[in-house]
CSV table of C-alpha atoms and ligand atoms in Angstrom, one decimal:
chain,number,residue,atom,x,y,z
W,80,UNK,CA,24.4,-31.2,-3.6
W,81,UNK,CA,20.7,-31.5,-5.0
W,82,UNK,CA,18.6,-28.8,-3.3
W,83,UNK,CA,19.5,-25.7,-2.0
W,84,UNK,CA,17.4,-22.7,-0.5
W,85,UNK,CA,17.7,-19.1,-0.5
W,86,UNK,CA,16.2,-16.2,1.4
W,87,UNK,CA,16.7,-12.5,1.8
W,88,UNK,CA,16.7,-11.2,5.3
W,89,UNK,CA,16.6,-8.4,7.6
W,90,UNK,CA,16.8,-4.2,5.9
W,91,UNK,CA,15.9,-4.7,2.2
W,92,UNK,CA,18.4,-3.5,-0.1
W,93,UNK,CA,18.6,-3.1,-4.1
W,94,UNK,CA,20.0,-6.0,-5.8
W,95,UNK,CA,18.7,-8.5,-3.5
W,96,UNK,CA,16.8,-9.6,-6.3
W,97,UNK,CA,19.6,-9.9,-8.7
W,98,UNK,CA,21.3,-12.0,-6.4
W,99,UNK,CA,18.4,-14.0,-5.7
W,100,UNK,CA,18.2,-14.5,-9.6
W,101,UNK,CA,21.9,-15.5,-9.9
W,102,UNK,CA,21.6,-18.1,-7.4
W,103,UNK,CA,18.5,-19.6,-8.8
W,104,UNK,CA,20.4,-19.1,-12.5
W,105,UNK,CA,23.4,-20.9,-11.1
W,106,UNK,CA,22.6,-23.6,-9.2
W,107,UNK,CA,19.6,-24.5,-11.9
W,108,UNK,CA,22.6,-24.5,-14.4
W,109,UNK,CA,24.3,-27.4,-12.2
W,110,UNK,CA,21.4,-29.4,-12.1
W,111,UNK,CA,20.1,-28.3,-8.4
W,112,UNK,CA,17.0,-27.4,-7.1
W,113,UNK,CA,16.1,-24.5,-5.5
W,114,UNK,CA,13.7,-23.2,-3.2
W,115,UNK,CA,13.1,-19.4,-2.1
W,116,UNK,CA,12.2,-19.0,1.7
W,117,UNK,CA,9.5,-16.4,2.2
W,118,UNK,CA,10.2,-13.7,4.9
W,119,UNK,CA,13.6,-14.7,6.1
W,120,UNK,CA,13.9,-16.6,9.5
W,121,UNK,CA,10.0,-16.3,10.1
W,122,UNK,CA,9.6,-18.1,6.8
W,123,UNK,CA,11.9,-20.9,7.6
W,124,UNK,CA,10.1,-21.3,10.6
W,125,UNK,CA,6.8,-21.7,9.3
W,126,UNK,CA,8.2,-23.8,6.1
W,127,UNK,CA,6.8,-21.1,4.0
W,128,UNK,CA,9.2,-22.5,1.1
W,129,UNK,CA,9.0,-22.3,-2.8
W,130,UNK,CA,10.4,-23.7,-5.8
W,131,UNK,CA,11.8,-21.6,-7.8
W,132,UNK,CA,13.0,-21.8,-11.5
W,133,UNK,CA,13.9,-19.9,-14.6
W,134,UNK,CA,10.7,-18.3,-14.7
W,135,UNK,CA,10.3,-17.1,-11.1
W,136,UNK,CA,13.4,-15.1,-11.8
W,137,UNK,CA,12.9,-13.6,-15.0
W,138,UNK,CA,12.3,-9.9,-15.2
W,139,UNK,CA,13.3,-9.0,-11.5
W,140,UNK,CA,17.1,-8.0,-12.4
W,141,UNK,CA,15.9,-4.7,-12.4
W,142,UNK,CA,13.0,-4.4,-9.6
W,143,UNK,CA,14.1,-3.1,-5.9
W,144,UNK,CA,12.8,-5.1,-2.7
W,145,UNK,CA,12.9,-8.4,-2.8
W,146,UNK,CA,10.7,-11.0,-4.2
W,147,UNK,CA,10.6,-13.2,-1.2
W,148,UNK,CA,10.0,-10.5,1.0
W,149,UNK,CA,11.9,-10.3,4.2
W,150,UNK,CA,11.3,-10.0,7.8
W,151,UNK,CA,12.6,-9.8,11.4
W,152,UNK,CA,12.0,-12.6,14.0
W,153,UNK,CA,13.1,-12.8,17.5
W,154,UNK,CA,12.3,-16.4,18.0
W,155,UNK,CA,15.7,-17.6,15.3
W,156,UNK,CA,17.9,-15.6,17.7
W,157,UNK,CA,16.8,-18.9,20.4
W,158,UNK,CA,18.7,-22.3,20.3
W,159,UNK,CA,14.9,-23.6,20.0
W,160,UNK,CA,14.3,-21.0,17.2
W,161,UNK,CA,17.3,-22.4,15.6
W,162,UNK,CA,17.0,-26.3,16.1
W,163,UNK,CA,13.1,-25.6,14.9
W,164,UNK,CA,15.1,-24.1,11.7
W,165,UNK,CA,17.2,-26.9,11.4
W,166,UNK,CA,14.3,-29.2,11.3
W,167,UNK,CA,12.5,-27.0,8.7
W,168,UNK,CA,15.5,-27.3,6.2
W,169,UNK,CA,15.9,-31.0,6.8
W,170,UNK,CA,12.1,-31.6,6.3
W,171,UNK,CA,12.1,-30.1,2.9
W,172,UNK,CA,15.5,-32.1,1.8
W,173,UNK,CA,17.5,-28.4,2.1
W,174,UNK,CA,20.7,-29.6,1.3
W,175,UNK,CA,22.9,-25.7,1.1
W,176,UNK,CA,21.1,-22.6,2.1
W,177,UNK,CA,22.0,-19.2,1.2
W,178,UNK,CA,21.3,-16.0,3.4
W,179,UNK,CA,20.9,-12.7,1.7
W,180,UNK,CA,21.4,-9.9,4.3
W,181,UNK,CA,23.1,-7.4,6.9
W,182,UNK,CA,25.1,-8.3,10.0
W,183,UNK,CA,22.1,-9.7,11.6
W,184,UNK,CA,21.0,-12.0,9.1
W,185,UNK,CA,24.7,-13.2,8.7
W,186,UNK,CA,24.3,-14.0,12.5
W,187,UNK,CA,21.9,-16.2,11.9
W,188,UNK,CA,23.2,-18.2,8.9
W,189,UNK,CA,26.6,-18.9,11.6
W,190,UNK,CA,24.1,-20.2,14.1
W,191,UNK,CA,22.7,-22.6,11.2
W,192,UNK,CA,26.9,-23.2,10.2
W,193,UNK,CA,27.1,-24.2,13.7
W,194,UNK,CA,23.9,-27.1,13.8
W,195,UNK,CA,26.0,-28.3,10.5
W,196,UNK,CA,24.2,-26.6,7.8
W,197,UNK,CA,26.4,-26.0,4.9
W,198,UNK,CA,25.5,-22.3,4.3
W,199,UNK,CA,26.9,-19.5,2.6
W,200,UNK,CA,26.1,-15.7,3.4
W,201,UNK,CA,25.8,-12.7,1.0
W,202,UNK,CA,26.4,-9.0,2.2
W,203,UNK,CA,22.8,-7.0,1.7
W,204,UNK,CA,22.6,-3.9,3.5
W,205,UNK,CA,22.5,-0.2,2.0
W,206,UNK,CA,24.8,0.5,5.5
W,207,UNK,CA,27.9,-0.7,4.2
W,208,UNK,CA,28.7,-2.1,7.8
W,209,UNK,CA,29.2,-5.6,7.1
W,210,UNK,CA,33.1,-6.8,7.7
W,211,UNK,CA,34.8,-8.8,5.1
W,212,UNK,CA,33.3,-6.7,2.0
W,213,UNK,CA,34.6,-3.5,0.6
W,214,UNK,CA,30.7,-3.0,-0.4
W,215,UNK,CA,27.6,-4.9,0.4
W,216,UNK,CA,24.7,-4.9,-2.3
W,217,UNK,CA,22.2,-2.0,-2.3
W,218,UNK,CA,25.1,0.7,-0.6
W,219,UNK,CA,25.7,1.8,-4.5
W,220,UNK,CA,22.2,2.2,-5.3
W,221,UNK,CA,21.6,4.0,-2.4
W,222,UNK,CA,24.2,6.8,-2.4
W,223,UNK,CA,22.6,7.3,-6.0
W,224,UNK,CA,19.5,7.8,-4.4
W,225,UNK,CA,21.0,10.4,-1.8
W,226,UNK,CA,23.2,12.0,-4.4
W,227,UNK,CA,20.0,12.9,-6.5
W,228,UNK,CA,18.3,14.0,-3.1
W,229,UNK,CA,20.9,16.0,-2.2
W,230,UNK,CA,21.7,17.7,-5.5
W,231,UNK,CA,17.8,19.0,-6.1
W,232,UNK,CA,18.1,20.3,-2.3
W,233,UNK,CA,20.9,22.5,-3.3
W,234,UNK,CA,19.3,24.2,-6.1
W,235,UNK,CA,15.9,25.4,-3.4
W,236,UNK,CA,18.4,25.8,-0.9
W,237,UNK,CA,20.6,28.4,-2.9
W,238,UNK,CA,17.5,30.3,-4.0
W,239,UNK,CA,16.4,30.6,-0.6
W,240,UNK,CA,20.1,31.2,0.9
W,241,UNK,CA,18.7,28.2,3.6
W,242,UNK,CA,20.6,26.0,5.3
W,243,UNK,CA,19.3,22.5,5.4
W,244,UNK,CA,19.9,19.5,7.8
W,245,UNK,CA,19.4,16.1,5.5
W,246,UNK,CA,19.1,12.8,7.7
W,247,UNK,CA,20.2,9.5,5.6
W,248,UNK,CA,20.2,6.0,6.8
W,249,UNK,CA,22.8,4.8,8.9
W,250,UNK,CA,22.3,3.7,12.7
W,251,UNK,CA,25.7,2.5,13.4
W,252,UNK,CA,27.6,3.4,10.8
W,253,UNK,CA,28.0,6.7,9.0
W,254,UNK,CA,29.3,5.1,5.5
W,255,UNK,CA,26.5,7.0,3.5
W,256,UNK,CA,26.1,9.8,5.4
W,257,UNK,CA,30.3,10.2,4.7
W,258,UNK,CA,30.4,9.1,1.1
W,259,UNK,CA,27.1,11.3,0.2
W,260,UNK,CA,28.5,14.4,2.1
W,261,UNK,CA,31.5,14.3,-0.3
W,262,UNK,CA,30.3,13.0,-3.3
W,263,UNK,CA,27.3,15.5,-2.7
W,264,UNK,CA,29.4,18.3,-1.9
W,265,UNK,CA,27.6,19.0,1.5
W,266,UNK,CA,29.7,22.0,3.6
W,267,UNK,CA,29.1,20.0,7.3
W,268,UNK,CA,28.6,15.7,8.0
W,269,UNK,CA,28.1,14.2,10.9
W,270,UNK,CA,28.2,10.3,11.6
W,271,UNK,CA,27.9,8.5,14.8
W,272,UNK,CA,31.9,7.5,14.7
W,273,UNK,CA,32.5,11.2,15.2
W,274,UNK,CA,30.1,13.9,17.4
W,275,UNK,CA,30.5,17.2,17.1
W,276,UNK,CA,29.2,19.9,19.6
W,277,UNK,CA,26.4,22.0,18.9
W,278,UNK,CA,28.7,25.4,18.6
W,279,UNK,CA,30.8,24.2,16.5
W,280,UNK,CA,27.9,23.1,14.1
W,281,UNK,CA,26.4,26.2,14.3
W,282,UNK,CA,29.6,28.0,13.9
W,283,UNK,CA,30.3,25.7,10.4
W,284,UNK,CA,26.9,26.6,9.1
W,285,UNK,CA,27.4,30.3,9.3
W,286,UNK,CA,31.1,29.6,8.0
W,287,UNK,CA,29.3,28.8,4.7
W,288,UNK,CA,28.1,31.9,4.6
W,289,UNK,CA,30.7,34.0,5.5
W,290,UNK,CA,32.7,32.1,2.6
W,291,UNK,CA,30.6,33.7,0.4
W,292,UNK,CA,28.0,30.5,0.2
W,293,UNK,CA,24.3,31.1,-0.4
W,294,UNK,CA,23.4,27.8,1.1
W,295,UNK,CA,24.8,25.2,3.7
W,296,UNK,CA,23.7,21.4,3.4
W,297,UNK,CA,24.8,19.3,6.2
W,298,UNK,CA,24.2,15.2,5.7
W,299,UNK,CA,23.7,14.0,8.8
W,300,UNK,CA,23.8,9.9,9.5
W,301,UNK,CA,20.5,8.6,11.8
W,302,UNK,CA,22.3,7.5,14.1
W,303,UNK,CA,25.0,10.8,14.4
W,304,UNK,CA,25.0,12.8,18.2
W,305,UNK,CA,23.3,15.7,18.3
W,306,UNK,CA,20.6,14.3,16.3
W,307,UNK,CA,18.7,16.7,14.1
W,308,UNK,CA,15.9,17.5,16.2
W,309,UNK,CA,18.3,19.1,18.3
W,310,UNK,CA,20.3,21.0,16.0
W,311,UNK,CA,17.6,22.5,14.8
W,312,UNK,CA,16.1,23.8,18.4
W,313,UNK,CA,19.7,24.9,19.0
W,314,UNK,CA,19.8,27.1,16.1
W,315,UNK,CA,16.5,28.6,16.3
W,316,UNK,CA,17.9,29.7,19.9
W,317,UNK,CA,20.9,31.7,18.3
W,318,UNK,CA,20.8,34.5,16.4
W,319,UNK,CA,22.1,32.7,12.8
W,320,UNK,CA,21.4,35.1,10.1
W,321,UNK,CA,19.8,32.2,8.2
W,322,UNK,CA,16.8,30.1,8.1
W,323,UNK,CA,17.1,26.4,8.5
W,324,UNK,CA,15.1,23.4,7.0
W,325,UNK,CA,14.7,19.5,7.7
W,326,UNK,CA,14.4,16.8,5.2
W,327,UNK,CA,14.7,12.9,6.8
W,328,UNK,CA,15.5,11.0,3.5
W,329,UNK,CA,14.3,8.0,5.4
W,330,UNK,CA,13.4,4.6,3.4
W,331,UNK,CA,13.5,6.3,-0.2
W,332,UNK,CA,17.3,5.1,0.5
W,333,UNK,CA,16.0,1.7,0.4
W,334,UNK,CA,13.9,1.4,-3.0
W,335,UNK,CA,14.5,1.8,-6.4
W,336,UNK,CA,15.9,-0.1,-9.1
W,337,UNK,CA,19.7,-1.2,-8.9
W,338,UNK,CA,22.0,0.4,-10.2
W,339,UNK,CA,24.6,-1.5,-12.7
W,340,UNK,CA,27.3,-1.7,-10.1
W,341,UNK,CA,24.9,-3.3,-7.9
W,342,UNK,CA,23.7,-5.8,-10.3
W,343,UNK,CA,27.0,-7.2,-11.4
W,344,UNK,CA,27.8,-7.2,-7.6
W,345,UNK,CA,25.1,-9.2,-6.4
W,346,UNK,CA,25.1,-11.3,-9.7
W,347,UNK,CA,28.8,-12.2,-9.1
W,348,UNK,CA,28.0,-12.4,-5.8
W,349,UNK,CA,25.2,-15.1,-5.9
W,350,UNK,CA,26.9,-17.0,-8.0
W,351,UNK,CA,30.2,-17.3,-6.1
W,352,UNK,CA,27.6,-18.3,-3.0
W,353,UNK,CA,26.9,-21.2,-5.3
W,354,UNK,CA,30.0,-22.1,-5.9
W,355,UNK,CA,31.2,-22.2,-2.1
W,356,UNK,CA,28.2,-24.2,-1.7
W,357,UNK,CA,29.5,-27.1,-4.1
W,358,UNK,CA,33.0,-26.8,-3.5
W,359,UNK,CA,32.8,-27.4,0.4
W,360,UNK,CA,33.1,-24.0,1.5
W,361,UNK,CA,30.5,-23.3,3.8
W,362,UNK,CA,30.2,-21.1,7.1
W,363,UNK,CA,31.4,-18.4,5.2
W,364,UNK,CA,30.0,-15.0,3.4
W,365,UNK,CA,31.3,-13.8,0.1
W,366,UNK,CA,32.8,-10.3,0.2
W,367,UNK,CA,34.2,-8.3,-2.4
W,368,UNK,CA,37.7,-7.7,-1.7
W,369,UNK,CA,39.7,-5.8,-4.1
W,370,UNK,CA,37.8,-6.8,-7.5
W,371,UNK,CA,37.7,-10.8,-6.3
W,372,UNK,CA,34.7,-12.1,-4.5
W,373,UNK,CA,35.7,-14.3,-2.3
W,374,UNK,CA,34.9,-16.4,1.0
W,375,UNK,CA,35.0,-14.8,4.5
W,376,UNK,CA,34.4,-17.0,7.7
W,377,UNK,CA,31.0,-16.2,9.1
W,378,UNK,CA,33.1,-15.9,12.5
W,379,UNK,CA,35.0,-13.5,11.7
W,380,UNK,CA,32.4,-11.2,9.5
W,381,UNK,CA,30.1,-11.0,12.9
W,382,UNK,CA,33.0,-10.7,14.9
W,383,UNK,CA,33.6,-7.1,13.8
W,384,UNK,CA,32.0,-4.2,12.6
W,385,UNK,CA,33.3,-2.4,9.0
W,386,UNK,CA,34.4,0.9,10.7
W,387,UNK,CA,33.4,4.2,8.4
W,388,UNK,CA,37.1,5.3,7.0
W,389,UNK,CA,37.3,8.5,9.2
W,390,UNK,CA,39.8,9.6,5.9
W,391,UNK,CA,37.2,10.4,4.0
W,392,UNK,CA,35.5,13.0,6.7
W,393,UNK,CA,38.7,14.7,6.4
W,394,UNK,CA,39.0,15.0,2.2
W,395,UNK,CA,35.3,16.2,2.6
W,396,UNK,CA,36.2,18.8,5.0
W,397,UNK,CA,38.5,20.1,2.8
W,398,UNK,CA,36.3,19.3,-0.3
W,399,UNK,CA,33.7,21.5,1.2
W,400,UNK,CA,35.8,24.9,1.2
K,1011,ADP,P1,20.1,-7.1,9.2
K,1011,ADP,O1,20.3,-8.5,8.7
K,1011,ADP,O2,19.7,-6.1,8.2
K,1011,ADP,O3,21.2,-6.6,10.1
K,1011,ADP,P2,18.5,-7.6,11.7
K,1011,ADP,O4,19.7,-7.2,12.6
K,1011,ADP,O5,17.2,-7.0,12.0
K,1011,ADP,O6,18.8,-7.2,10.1
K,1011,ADP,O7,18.5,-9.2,11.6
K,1011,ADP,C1,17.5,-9.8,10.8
K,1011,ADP,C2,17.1,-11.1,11.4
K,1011,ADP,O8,18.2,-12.0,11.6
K,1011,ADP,C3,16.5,-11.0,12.8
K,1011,ADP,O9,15.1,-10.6,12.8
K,1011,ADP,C4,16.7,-12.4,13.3
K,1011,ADP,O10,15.7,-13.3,12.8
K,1011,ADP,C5,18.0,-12.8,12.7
K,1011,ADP,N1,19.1,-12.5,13.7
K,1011,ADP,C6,19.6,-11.3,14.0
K,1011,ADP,N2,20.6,-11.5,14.9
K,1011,ADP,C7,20.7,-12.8,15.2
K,1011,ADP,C8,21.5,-13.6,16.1
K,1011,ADP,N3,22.4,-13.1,16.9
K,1011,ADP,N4,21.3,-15.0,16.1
K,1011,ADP,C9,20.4,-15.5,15.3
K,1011,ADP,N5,19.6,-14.8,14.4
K,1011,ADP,C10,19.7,-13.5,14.4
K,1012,F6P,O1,20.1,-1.6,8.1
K,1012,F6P,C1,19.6,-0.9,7.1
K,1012,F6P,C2,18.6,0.2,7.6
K,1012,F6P,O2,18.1,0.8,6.5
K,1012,F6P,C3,19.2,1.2,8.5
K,1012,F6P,O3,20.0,2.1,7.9
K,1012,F6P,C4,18.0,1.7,9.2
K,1012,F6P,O4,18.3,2.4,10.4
K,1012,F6P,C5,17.2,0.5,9.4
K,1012,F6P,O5,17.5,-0.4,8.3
K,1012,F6P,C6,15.7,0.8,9.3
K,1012,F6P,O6,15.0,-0.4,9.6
K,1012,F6P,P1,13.5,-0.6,9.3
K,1012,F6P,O7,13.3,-0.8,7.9
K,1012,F6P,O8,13.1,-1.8,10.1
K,1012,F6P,O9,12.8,0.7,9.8
């Protein structure tokens, strides 16, 4: 193999540029090429490719985003956009392609497996909802972000005695909402595996209080039923005996620079993608399982959905006390 792409695709997460670096790194140390593909699918379309070498990758380990940008397009998700792909990657001599990106993005790279492109997908999502990986890159990062979010809410909250509802990512899955909730200490979460009638929200809010509390934090996922809105025009209708406040963390989840779990992960990560890519294993996505990284069909990962562990609502229930 002589020339490889990479490209980061769909939600941005932190660490997609220290993957991006270890592929470059890696393959640049086996004596391949490598060009970066600028905004994802819609890149590859348009041939918007780039060489990329040592130097395009130095001082980025650190930076949030992604340096070759990313972007959504509906035309890949055609057989036309696809074959048009095909012949993209086969005009520039793209040998091996690497996709960077959530469940979506992963679809794609199987549709290129399936024209016969050897390509290799890596987890990036901050929604931990990718099969085949106990943690995609960015998730880490972005707890960290919540955590500190969560932690300066509690001080304003306890002065005030208020109760407030924090929205965090999550559309599908309620991994952060979950893992934040506990790790944050939050007395009420809600996640769209599990709904929870309006009473019985209310009724854990003021729970708080009667516990002898002088705040209540609920971490509610996006993509949780009731959604906040709602909560909050159910509670100004009772008669709570506390005031309540909004704060929708929204894409602060999805910026900042990595954390060190998330750089070794996506380091290891890109170069194990490498590796696949030379030894013959392609149509698959590396995942870490246990503390290996290793190779996961591309069928199987977009066959299934990585379900929230519905354990963990329980510890943070009684956590919460
Ligand atoms: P994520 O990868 O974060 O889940 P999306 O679901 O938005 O993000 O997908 C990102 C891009 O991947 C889409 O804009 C599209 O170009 C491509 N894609 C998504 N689903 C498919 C699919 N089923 N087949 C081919 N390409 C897809
Ligand atoms: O998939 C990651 C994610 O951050 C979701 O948690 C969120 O719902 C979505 O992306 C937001 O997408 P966009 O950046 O297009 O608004």
């Amino acid at each position: 193999m002589k020339r490889i792409a990479v490209m980061t695709s769909g939600g941005d997460a932190p660490g997609m540029n220290a993957a991006i670096r270890a592929v470059v790194r890696t393959a640049l140390a086996k004596g391949i090429e490598v060009y970066g593909i600028r905004q994802a699918y819609r890149g590859l379309l348009a041939g918007d490719f780039e060489r990329l070498t040592n130097r395009e990758v130095s001082g980025i380990l650190q930076r949030g985003g992604t340096i070759l940008q990313t972007a959504r397009n509906d035309e890949f998700k055609t057989p036309q956009g696809q074959r048009r792909g095909l012949r993209r990657l086969n005009e520039h001599g793209i040998e091996g392609l690497v996709v960077i990106g959530g469940d979506g993005s992963l679809r794609g790279a199987l549709a290129l497996h399936r024209l016969g492109v050897p390509v290799v997908g890596v987890p990036g999502s901050i929604d931990n909802d990718i099969w085949g990986t106990n943690m995609s890159i960015g998730v880490d990062t972005a707890l960290n972000t919540i955590l500190d979010a969560l932690d300066r809410l509690r001080d304003t909250a306890s002065s005030h005695e208020r109760a407030f509802l924090i929205e965090v990512m999550g559309r599908n899955c309620g991994y952060l909402a979950l893992m934040s909730g506990i790790l944050g200490g939050a007395e009420l979460t809600l996640i769209p595996e599990k709904a929870m009638e309006l009473e019985e929200i209310a009724a854990r809010l003021e729970d708080a209080y009667l516990r002898g509390k002088n705040h209540a934090i609920a971490v509610i996922a996006e993509g949780a039923k009731p959604k906040v809105a709602d909560i909050v025009k159910y509670l100004e209708g009772q008669n709570v005996g506390f005031e309540v406040r909004i704060t929708i963390l929204g894409h602060i989840q999805r910026g900042g620079s990595p954390t060190a779990f998330d750089r070794l992960l996506a380091s290891r990560m890109g170069i194990k993608a490498v590796e696949c890519l030379c030894n013959g294993e392609h149509g698959v996505m590396v995942g870490l399982n246990g503390r290996e990284i290793t190779p996961v069909p591309l069928e199987e990962v977009t066959s299934r959905t990585r379900p929230a562990n519905l354990e963990y609502y329980d510890i943070g229930e009684m956590l919460s006390r």
